[in-house]
Coordinates of C-alpha atoms and ligand atoms in Angstrom, one line a residue:
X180 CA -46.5 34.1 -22.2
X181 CA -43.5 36.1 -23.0
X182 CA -40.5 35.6 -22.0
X183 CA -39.0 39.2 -22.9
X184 CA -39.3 39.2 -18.8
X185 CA -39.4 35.5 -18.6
X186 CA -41.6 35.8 -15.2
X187 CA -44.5 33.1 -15.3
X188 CA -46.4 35.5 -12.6
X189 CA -45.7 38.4 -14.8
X190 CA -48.0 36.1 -17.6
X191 CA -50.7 35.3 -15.3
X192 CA -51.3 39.1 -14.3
X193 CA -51.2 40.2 -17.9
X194 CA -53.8 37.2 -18.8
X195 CA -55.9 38.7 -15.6
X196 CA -56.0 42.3 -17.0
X197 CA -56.9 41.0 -20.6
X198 CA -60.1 39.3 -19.1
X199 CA -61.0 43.2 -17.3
X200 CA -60.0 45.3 -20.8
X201 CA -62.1 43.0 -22.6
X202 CA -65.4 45.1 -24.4
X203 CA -68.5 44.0 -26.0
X204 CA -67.5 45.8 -29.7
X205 CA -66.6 43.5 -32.7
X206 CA -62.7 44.0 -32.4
X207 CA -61.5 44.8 -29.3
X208 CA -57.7 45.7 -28.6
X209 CA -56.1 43.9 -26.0
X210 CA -53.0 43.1 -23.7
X211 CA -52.2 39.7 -24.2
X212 CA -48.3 38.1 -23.6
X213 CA -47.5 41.8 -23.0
X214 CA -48.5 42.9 -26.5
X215 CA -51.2 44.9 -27.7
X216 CA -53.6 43.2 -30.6
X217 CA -56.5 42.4 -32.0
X218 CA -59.3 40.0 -30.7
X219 CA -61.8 39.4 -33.5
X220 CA -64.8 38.6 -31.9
X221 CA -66.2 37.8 -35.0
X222 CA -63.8 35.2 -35.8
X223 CA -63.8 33.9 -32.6
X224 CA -67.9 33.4 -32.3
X225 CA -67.7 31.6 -35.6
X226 CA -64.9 29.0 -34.3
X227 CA -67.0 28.6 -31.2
X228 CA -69.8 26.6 -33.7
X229 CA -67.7 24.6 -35.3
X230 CA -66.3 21.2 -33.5
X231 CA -63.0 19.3 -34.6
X232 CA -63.1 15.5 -36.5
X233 CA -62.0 14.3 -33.5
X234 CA -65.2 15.6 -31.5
X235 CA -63.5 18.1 -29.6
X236 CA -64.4 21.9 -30.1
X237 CA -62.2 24.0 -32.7
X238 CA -61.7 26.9 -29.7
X239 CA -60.7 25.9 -26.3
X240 CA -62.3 27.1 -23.5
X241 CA -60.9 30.2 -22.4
X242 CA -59.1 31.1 -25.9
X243 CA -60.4 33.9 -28.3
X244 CA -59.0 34.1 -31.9
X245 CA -57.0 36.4 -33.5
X246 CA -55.6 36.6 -36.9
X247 CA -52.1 35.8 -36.9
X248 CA -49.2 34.5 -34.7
X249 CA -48.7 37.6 -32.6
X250 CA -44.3 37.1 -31.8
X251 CA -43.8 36.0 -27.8
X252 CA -40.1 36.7 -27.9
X253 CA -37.5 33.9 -26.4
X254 CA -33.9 34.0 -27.2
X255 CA -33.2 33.9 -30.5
X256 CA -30.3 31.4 -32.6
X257 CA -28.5 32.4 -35.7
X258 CA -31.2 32.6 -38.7
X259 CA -29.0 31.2 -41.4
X260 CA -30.1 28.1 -43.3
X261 CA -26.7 28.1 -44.2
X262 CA -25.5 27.3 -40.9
X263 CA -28.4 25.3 -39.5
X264 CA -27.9 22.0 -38.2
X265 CA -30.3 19.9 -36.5
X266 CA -29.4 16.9 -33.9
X267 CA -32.1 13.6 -33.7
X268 CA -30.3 11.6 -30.8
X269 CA -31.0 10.4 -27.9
X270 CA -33.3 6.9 -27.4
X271 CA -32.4 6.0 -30.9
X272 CA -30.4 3.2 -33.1
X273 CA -28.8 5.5 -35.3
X274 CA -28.3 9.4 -34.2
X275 CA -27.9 11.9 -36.8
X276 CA -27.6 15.7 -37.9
X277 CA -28.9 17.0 -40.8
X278 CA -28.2 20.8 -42.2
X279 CA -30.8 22.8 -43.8
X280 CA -30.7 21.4 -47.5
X281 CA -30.7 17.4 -46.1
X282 CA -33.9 18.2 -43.9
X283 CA -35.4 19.8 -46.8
X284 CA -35.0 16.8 -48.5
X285 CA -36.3 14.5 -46.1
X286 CA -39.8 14.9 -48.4
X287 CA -41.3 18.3 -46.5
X288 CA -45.6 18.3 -46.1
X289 CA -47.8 21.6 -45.9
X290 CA -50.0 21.5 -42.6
X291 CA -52.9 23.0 -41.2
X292 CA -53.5 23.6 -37.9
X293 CA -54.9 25.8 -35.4
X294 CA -52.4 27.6 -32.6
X295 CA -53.2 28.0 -28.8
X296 CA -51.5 30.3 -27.0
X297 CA -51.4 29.9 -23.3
X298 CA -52.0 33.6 -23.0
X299 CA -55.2 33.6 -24.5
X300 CA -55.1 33.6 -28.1
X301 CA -55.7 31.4 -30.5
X302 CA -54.8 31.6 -34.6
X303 CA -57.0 29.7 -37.1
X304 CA -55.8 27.4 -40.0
X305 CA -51.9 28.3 -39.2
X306 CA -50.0 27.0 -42.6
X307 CA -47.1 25.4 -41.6
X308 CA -44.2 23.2 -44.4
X309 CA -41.5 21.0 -42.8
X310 CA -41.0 17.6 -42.1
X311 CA -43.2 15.3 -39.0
X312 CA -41.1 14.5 -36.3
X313 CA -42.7 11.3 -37.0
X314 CA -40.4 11.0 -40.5
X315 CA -37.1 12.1 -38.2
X316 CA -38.2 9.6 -35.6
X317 CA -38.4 6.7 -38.4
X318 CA -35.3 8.3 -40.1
X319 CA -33.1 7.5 -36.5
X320 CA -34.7 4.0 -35.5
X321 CA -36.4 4.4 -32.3
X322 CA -35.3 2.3 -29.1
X323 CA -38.4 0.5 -27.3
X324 CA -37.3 2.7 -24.5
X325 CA -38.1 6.2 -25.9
X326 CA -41.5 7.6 -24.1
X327 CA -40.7 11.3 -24.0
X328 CA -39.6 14.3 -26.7
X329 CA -37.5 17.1 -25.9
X330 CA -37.1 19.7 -28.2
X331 CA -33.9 21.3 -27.9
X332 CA -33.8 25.4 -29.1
X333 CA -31.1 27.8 -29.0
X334 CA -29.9 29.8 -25.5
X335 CA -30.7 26.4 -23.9
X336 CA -34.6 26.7 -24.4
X337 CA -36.3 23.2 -24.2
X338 CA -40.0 22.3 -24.3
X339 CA -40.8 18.3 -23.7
X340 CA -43.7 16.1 -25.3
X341 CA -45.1 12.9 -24.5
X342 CA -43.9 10.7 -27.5
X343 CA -47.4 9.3 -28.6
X344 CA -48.4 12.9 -28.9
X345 CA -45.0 13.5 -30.6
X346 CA -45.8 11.2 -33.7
X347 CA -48.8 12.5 -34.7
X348 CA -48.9 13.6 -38.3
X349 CA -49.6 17.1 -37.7
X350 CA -46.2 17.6 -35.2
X351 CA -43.7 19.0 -37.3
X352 CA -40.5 20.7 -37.7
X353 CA -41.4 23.5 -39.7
X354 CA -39.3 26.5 -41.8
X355 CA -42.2 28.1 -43.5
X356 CA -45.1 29.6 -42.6
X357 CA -48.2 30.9 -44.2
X358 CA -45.8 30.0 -47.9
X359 CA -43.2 32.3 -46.8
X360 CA -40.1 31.6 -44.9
X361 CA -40.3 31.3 -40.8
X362 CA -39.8 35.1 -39.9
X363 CA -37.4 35.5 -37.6
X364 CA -39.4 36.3 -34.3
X365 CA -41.2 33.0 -34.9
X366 CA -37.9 31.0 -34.6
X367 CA -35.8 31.3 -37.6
X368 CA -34.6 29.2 -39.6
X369 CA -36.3 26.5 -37.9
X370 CA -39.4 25.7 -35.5
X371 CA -40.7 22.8 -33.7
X372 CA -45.2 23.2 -34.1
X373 CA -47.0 20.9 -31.7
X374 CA -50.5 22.4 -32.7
X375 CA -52.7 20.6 -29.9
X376 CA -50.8 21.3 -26.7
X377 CA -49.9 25.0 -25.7
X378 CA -48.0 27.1 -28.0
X379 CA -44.7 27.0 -25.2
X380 CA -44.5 23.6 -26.4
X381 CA -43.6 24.8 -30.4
X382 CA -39.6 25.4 -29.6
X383 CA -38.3 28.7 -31.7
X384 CA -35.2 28.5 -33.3
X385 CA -34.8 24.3 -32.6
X386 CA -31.5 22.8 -32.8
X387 CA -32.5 19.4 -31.8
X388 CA -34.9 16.6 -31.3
X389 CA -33.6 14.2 -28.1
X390 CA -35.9 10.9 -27.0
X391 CA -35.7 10.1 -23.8
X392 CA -36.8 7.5 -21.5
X393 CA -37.3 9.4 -18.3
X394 CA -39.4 12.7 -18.6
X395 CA -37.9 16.1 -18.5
X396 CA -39.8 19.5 -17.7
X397 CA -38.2 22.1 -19.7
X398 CA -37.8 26.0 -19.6
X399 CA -41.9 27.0 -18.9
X400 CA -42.5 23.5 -17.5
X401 CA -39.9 24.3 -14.8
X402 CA -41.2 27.7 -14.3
X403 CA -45.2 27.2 -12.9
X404 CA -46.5 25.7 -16.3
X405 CA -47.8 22.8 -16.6
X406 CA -46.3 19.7 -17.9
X407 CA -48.6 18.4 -20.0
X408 CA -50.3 21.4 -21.4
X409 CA -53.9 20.6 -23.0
X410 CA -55.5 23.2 -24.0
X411 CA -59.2 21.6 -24.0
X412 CA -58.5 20.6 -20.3
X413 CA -56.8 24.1 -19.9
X414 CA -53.9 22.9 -18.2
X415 CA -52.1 26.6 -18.2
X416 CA -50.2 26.1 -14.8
X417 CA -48.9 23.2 -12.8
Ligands
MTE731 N1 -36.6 28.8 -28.4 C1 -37.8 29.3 -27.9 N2 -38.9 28.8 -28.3 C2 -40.1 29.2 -27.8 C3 -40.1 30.2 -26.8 C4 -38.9 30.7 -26.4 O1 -38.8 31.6 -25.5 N3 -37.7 30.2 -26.9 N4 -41.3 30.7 -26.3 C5 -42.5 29.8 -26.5 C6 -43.7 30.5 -26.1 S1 -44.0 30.9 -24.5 C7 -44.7 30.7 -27.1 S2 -46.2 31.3 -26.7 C8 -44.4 30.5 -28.5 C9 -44.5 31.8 -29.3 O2 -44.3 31.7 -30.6 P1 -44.4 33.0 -31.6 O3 -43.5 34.0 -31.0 O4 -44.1 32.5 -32.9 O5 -45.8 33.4 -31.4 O6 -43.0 30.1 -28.8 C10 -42.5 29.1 -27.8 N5 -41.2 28.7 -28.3
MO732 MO1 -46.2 31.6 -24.4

């Protein structure tokens, strides 16, 4: 969704009228998240054959594949590395901030993953650098009662992860993309990237990382999404 209008029912009825523009020709242009672009059809039957190492297949249902990160809006921060800080707290032994330089430092790894976009749209073999939350987690010390992730994101944005899924090695907190710096629409300086949950979940513009012991729906979860947000079990809406 987009939350230029930040109206969940808004979403659904632009993901209805995507489903009737859609037409049987190679590329087809489409209204998705309130945005006009380009399905590949192609692309997308290809995906379609191919299953994942863990067994599930590469596409979703319900997704089709297009060939980059179309931007979704959401309030940005300020894009300066210069003034970035980042918080870890929360569930933790010892809480800590790092600024731009000190996260890069924390020994940054070059992922890819695909991205699925509650809307409809997927994007293939997304490059993403950073560090795994799974490094920051380690970095603070994790109490035993820490079960939950909430990434924090400027304006007040929030987006909350169970912790197992968390502190998997391809959940990062990411500042390039595709080898070039995080543009600005797609969270400068800094982005949370949960690649196998919905993209709501991959908080623009992060500012922190809090573990919690209770669970806490954040800004789409509180707004008719669901909680959880699988896309293989298409969990779009609570
Ligand atoms: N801080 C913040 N992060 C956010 C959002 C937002 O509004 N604010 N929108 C989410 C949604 S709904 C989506 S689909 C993705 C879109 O990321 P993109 O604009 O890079 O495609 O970012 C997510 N992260
Ligand atoms: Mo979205």
């Amino acid at each position: 969704m987009t939350n230029e209008t930040q109206d969940p029912d808004l979403c659904r009825s632009i993901a209805r009228r995507d489903f009737i523009m859609r037409a049987a020709s190679g590329t087809v242009i489409a209204a998705l998240g309130g945005g006009l672009y380009a399905i590949s059809d192609r692309l997308t039957r290809e995906a379609k054959a191919q299953t994942r190492d863990d067994g599930r297949p590469r596409v979703p249902p319900g997704q089709r594949v297009i060939e980059t990160l179309k931007p979704m809006g959401g309030t940005p921060g300020d894009p300066s590395r210069a003034n970035f800080k980042l918080r870890v707290h929360g569930e933790v032994k010892s809480p800590y901030e790092l600024d731009f330089a000190e996260l890069m430092a924390m020994g940054p790894v070059t992922v890819r993953s695909d991205v699925h976009c509650v809307t409809g749209w997927t994007m293939l073999d997304a490059k993403w650098t950073g560090v795994t939350v799974k490094a920051l987690a380690e970095r603070a010390g994790l109490e035993s009662t820490a079960r939950h992730v909430i990434f924090e994101a400027a304006a007040g944005y929030t987006a909350n992860v169970r912790l197992r899924e968390a502190l998997r090695d391809d959940v990062m907190v990411a500042w390039d993309f595709g080898g070039q710096p995080l543009r600005r629409p797609h969270g400068a300086p800094v982005r949370a990237v949960v690649p196998d949950l919905y993209f709501w979940k991959s908080a623009k513009y992060l500012t922190g990382i809090r573990f919690v012991a209770r669970d806490e729906p954040g800004y789409w979860e509180t707004r008719g999404y669901n909680n959880h947000a699988d896309p293989w079990k298409e969990e779009r809406y609570a």
